[in-house]
XYZ file of C-alpha atoms in Angstrom:
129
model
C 0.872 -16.434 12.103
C 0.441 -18.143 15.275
C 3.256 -17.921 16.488
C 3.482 -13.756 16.060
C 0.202 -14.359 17.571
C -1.564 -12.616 15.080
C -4.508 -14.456 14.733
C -7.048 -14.301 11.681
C -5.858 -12.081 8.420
C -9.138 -10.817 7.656
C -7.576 -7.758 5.506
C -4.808 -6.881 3.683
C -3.474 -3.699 2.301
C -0.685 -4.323 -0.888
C 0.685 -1.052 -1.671
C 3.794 -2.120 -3.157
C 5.261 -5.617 -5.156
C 1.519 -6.978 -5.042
C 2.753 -9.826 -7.873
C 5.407 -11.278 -5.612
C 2.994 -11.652 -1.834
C -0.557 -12.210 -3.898
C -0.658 -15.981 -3.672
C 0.710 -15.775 -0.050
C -1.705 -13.272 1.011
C -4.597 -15.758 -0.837
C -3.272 -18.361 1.539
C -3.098 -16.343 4.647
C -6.697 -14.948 4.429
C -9.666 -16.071 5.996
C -12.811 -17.148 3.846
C -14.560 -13.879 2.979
C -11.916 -11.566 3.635
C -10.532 -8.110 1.784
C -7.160 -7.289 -0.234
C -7.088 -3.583 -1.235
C -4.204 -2.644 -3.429
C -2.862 0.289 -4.797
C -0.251 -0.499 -6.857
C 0.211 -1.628 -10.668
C 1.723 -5.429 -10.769
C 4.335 -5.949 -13.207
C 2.545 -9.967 -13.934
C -1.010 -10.866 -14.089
C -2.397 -12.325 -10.674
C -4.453 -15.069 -10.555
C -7.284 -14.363 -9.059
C -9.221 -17.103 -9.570
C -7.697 -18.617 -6.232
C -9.600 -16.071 -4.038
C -12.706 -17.595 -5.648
C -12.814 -20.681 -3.018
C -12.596 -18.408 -0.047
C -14.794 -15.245 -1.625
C -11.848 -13.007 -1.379
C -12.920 -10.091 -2.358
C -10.173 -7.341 -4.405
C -10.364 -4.189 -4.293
C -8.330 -1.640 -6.250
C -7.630 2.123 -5.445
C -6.184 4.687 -7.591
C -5.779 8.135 -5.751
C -6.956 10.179 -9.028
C -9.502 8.141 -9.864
C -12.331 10.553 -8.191
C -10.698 13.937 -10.368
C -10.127 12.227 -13.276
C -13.289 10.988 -13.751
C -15.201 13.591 -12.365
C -17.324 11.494 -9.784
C -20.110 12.882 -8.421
C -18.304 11.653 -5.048
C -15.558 14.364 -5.433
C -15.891 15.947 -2.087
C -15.485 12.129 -0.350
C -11.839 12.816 -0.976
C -11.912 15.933 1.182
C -13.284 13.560 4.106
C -11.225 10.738 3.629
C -7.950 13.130 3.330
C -9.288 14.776 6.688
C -10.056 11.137 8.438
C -6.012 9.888 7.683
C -5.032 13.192 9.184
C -6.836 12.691 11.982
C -5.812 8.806 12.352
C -2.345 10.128 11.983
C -3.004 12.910 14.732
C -4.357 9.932 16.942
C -1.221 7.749 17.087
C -3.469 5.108 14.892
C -1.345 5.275 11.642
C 2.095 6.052 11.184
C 4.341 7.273 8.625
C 5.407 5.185 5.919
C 8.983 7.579 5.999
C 12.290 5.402 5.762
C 15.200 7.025 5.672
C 15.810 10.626 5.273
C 18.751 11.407 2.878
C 18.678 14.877 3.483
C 18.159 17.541 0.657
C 17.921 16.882 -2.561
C 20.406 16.928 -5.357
C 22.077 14.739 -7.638
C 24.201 12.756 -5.114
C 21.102 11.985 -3.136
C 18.708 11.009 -5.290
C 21.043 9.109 -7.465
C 21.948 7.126 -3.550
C 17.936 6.693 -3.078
C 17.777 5.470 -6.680
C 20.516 2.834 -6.141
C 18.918 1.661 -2.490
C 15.455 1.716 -4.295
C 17.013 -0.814 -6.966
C 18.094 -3.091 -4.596
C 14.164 -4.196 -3.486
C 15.284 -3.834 -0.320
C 14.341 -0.744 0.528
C 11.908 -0.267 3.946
C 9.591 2.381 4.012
C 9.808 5.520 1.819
C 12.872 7.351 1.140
C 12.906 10.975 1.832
C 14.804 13.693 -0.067
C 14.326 17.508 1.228
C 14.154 20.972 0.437
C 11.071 20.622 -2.378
């Protein structure tokens, strides 16, 4: 980290193959800092090593508010309206790989097979929904 001169990892934001970076991103972190993840990991993580630094682990699921009902409902409308804005801003960018062009069969089955490799950077984009 040092050398990318990145300094402390206070945070870190898993949103995809959480089971294969969680003990790095344990070892990276600074005492007291955040992972947020938003994904479903295929093993159990052991999460007894962010005990030692009070890591704290925080999960997100995008329905949770309107599937449950909260009484929070409307802080989706704000937080939907502060990412737009972000993204307005320059602040966050697109998570958009490569576009395949429209989709049929011949495309999506060529995302499919790039998807299986695990290589894959960004998301794919098929068309014409």
């Amino acid at each position: 980290m040092d050398a990318l001169s990145i300094g402390d990892v206070t945070h870190v934001a898993s949103l995809n193959g959480t089971e294969n970076y969680f003990e790095a991103c344990t070892e990276l972190l600074v005492p007291f800092g955040k992972i947020a993840m938003i994904d479903d990991p295929s093993t159990p993580l052991d999460v007894s090593k962010l005990k030692m630094k009070s890591v704290s682990l925080h999960l997100e699921f995008m329905f949770a508010r309107s599937m449950f009902n909260a009484k929070d409902i409307q802080q989706q409308n704000v937080l939907l309206n502060r990412i737009s804005e972000l993204v307005d801003q320059g602040h966050i960018q697109t998570t958009s790989g490569e576009n395949l062009g429209a989709i049929n069969a011949q495309n999506l089955k060529l995302a499919h097979q790039q998807l299986e490799t695990g290589k894959a950077i960004g998301k794919i984009v098929l068309a014409g929904f």
